[in-house]
Amino acid sequence: MTQQIPTRLYLSDEEIPKNWLNIRAYMKDKPSPMLHPGTLKPVTEQDLEPVFCKELIKQELDESSQLIEIPQELQDFYRAFRPAPLIRARFLEKVLETPAEIYYKFEGTNTSGSHKLNSAAAQAYYAKEEGFTSLATETGAGQWGSAMAMACAFYGIKLTVFMVKVSAKQKPYRKTLIETYGANLIPSPSDTTNAGRAVLEKDPNTNGSLGCAISEAVELALTSKNSRYVLGSVLNHVLLHQSIIGQEVKAAFDKYGIEPDIIIGCAGGGSNLGGLIAPFMALRLQGKSKTHFIAVEPASCPSFTRGRYAYDFGDTAMTTPLIKMMTLGNAFMPSPSHAGGLRYHGMNSALSKLYKDGFLEARTAQQKDVFEAAIRFAKIEGILPAPESAHAIKAAIDEALKCKKTGEKKTILFGLTGTGSFDMSAYADYNSGNMSDYIPTEADLEKGFSSIPNIPQNRS
Amino acid sequence: MTQQIPTRLYLSDEEIPKNWLNIRAYMKDKPSPMLHPGTLKPVTEQDLEPVFCKELIKQELDESSQLIEIPQELQDFYRAFRPAPLIRARFLEKVLETPAEIYYKFEGTNTSGSHKLNSAAAQAYYAKEEGFTSLATETGAGQWGSAMAMACAFYGIKLTVFMVKVSAKQKPYRKTLIETYGANLIPSPSDTTNAGRAVLEKDPNTNGSLGCAISEAVELALTSKNSRYVLGSVLNHVLLHQSIIGQEVKAAFDKYGIEPDIIIGCAGGGSNLGGLIAPFMALRLQGKSKTHFIAVEPASCPSFTRGRYAYDFGDTAMTTPLIKMMTLGNAFMPSPSHAGGLRYHGMNSALSKLYKDGFLEARTAQQKDVFEAAIRFAKIEGILPAPESAHAIKAAIDEALKCKKTGEKKTILFGLTGTGSFDMSAYADYNSGNMSDYIPTEADLEKGFSSIPNIPQNRS
C-alpha cells in the first residue's frame, strides 16, 4: 500500500538494510576475471594477500553470494552517519515544471563530505579485525583520503595518505582535514618510496599523478610491518560496500511503493554508480523491472563513451593486476578538470561488462554545463553539490525536461554523492568566468590507447 | 511507553513540530523592553518599521504568544533540510566510560553548515511575503551570511552581505560560497556607505568590525528601495525561529520517553542556545522539570560570566535601540579567536534575564581546550565540529566525566550547531601548535564597560 510520500523519506531502525548486495551474483554473463600481470592467469586469493585484507579479497573474488551481511560492529559505525537522506526534489520539480518525480540520495552529510566513507569504514573495520595496525592509500581530489582518515581514527589504525602533489597544494583544507583526523599526509611523488624517488629523479617539479600515488601507497604497505593497502573505487569489494546506498533507497522506495524509471549516477571509477544502482540492476537482470540506468562522465575523461573494452592496468606504473574494463588506457592524461573524483582512465569491471551488454547507458557532460546545473540546483534545493555529483544533476534535469515535453510522469532517482564544501576554488573559477570545457582529441585518445597492454583480449 | 532508543532519533512526518516556541511567554519576570536611544522609551512597532519586516517586528515585541505557527510554505522549505539529526553519542559514552547518556542535535547538514539557516529561511520568507525585493545584512565568521544567501536565492530576493574585511580575507571560501548563491558580498568597511567611508577615513587599513558592518547594512537597507535589514542573532525573533531546534528535540525525546538532566549550548549572541533550550526552559519555568541549563562562552569574550547586566547598544557605532543584556560594553574588543560566531559583546535579553534570575548556568572555555575536545569528538563520533559548537562539546565531556566519578546516570543533551568545514585554517593552526589562549584583563574589561551608556539602568 502506498503511503503519502514525504519530502524526506526516512527509514525506521528496523527498516535499515543489514546486507550489502553483490551485483555480480545476478549477472548471467560474469565480468572477466582479474589477471596476474606476470602469468596472465586469473588472480588467486594468495596473489592478493600481501596487498589487501583477507576478507576484502574474498569479497573481491566472490561472484556468487547475492547478499553479504554487514558485520554488526560495522552496522553500528554506519549508524553514526547513515541512513543518508533520500529527498524528493519537490522545489526542483516545480521550477522545471515537469510532471516527473525526482528523488536524490544525498551522501554528503558526513564530515568526509561524500559516499566514500561507506567503503572506508568497511575497509578499516576488516583491517582492525585482521590485526593490521597501519594502512596506506592514495587520494586525488581528497574525498577518499578524508574518509579513510575518519575511519582509521575511529578504529585506531595508523594511516598514511599519498596525496597527488598538485591536489595537496590546490586543496590545503583537504590536507588539513586529513591531518586533523591524525593521518600522515605525504604529497606524492615523495622521497619516502622507491616509486616516488624514481619519478622525482626524472622530473623534480612534477605535479604528481594518481598512478604514482597508488604505486607509493602499495610500496609502503608491502614494506611496512602489519600493514595493508586500501583503495576507494574501481574494485568490486568497494562497489559491494557502496551498495548500502542503493539498498537504503530500495528499502525506502519499497516502503512507499515507488518504482524508479530512471536511475542516474556520476561515474569515475564506478563506486557510487555501482552502489546506487545495485539492487535495482539486480531486479533488471532478473527481468523483474525495466529501470533505465544512466552513467554520466565528464567529457574530459570519457571511459565509457569513448573508451575501449580491454584488459588494462589500474595504475600508470603498470604494477596492478590486469582488469578487463572500459578504459582510455593507463597512460591517458585527463585534462585539468574540477571533478577530480571522475578523472580515472578506467571503470569497474562489472559496470564495464553491464555497459557492453546493454544494461547501462552512458553519456558525457561538459564542465561548464555541469557547474551551471550545480548552482541552479543549489539555489533551488539548497545543497551545493560536489562537481562530481553535479554530473548526475545535469542529466536528471535533462531527463525531467524531456518529461515536460512528452508529458510523461517518470520517476527519476539520482545520486548526490557529496557536497562542494571543499571545492570552493572551483566554484570561484566558474563564478569569475575562468572555467573552460575540454574534450580530448582523437590523437589524445590514441595516445592513451597505445598504453593498453598487448595481451589476448578475448578472455572472458 | 518507552521504545528502544536508536542511535539516530528520527521523527516521522506527522511528528515534526509545526510551531515555534516563544520562551518570553513563559517568563513571569519578563526581560526589560528595548528602548529607543533618543527618547529612552520602549520601542514601538513604528520605531522599527523602517528597518525590519513587519511580521518580524511583531514577533520581536510579542511576549505573550506561547506558540507561533510556522507558515506552511516555510515548513515546506524547512523540510528541505530538517529535521536535523538527533544522535545518541554511543561511541563517545563508551570511550569516556561514563554512565551518562549523551545526545547531540546536529545542525550542520545543510550547505550553510549551521543552525543559522533556520532563521534566515524565516526572515527571507517574511520579506518575500511583505513584498520586499532586497535585503541587507552583515556577517562575521560567515555562517549567517551563507545562510541568508541560501534563503534569498530560494525566495528570489536580492541580498547584500557586508562581511568584516579581515574575515573576507581569511575565509575566501566563505566569500565564494555566499557569492555562488548569488549574493553581493562587500568587504566592510567599504566606500559604498557613509558609515563605511567614515571609518575608512580614520583608518584606511582597518580590519573592519562587526559593529561597522552592521551600520553599513542598516544604512543600505534604509537608503534602498523596497529593502529591509536582517540580523542573525541577539534579537528575540531570531531566537524564536531557532526554537525549531529545541522543538524537534522535545518531540523526539517525548517519543522515546527521554528527560534531559542537563542541556548545554555554546553562546555568542544566544541564537542557538535560546533555540535549543526553549521548550525545556518553558517546562522549568512552569515548575514541571528540573533540567539544568549550561551556556558555554569563550574565555576571550565572556559576556555572561564577566559582563554587566545593563542597557547597551547592539553595535559599536551606537545606533541601534538599547537592549538590557549581559554585556561587556559595545566597545569591548574581543581578542582574535577562531570561534568567530561567539565574539559578540552582548547577549539576547531574554537569556540575559534568565541568567540573572538563576535559571541558567554559564561557564567559559579556553580556545585550546575547545579544539582538543573538538578533535577528540571528531575522531570518536566522526563529525568535525565548528569551533563554536566545540565549546558545548567541551562542557558535555566535562559533565559526562563528572558522572563517571559520581556514578550518576544523567541524560546530557548538547547542541552541535555546525560543521568545521569552513574552519580548516583554525584547525591547521591548532595542529601546528600555533594557537594560543587569551583571557581579557580587568583593564580590558573596564575599557569595554566604559562604553556602556550612562542611562537609568533600573528600568525593567
XYZ file of C-alpha atoms in Angstrom, chain A residues 6-8 10-11 13 76-77 79-83 87 91 106 109 111 150 153-154 170 172-173 176-177 179-182 375 378-384 421-422 424-425 427-428 431, chain B residues 6-8 10-11 13 76-77 79-83 87 91 106 109 111 150 153-154 170 172-173 176-177 179-182 375 378-384 421-422 424-425 427-428 431:
90
model
C 7.029 12.957 2.397
C 9.810 15.240 1.158
C 12.379 13.271 3.132
C 13.207 8.158 6.383
C 13.785 4.579 7.390
C 15.614 1.478 12.761
C 26.930 0.419 14.479
C 29.524 2.672 12.842
C 24.573 4.392 12.234
C 26.788 7.325 13.155
C 26.230 8.755 9.673
C 23.565 6.634 7.985
C 20.923 6.233 6.639
C 14.913 13.541 -0.659
C 11.226 22.500 -5.465
C 22.398 12.630 -0.513
C 26.153 14.841 5.390
C 32.389 15.137 7.581
C 37.985 9.321 9.613
C 40.748 7.407 13.564
C 37.597 5.594 14.605
C 45.405 23.313 -4.521
C 45.206 22.777 1.520
C 41.989 22.404 3.536
C 44.282 19.839 6.981
C 41.103 17.780 7.328
C 45.730 15.550 9.162
C 43.227 16.645 11.800
C 41.954 13.078 11.901
C 45.505 12.001 12.671
C 24.430 26.220 -8.996
C 21.946 24.767 -5.076
C 19.702 27.792 -5.368
C 16.552 25.706 -5.707
C 17.155 22.726 -3.408
C 19.655 24.326 -1.022
C 22.519 21.853 -1.273
C 25.743 22.930 -3.007
C 32.290 22.436 0.677
C 35.875 21.612 -0.270
C 35.059 26.363 -3.448
C 38.044 27.296 -5.597
C 33.140 27.451 -7.876
C 35.184 30.650 -7.672
C 31.802 32.463 -10.931
C 18.130 4.043 18.389
C 21.409 5.845 17.705
C 19.634 8.343 15.490
C 14.107 10.297 13.718
C 10.747 11.989 13.599
C 6.379 13.378 9.028
C 7.998 23.176 3.235
C 11.365 24.940 2.972
C 11.678 20.092 5.053
C 14.484 20.534 2.538
C 16.998 20.425 5.395
C 15.081 19.453 8.538
C 14.517 17.723 10.896
C 22.132 11.472 17.692
C 30.802 5.898 20.898
C 23.412 18.300 14.762
C 23.994 19.028 7.485
C 25.125 23.719 2.963
C 20.848 30.412 0.525
C 18.360 32.526 -3.509
C 15.459 30.244 -2.632
C 40.851 34.953 5.957
C 37.883 33.328 0.929
C 35.822 30.143 0.583
C 32.841 32.245 -2.642
C 30.012 30.248 -1.072
C 28.643 34.696 -3.939
C 27.816 31.339 -5.528
C 24.308 31.673 -4.104
C 24.077 34.982 -5.916
C 39.233 16.782 17.589
C 35.670 14.161 15.584
C 37.776 11.036 15.912
C 35.205 9.254 18.067
C 31.849 10.386 16.637
C 33.004 11.233 13.111
C 31.762 14.814 12.840
C 34.313 17.644 12.739
C 34.258 22.506 7.006
C 34.938 26.227 6.596
C 40.124 24.432 8.398
C 42.657 27.227 8.796
C 42.335 23.524 12.740
C 45.600 23.921 10.846
C 47.537 21.142 14.572
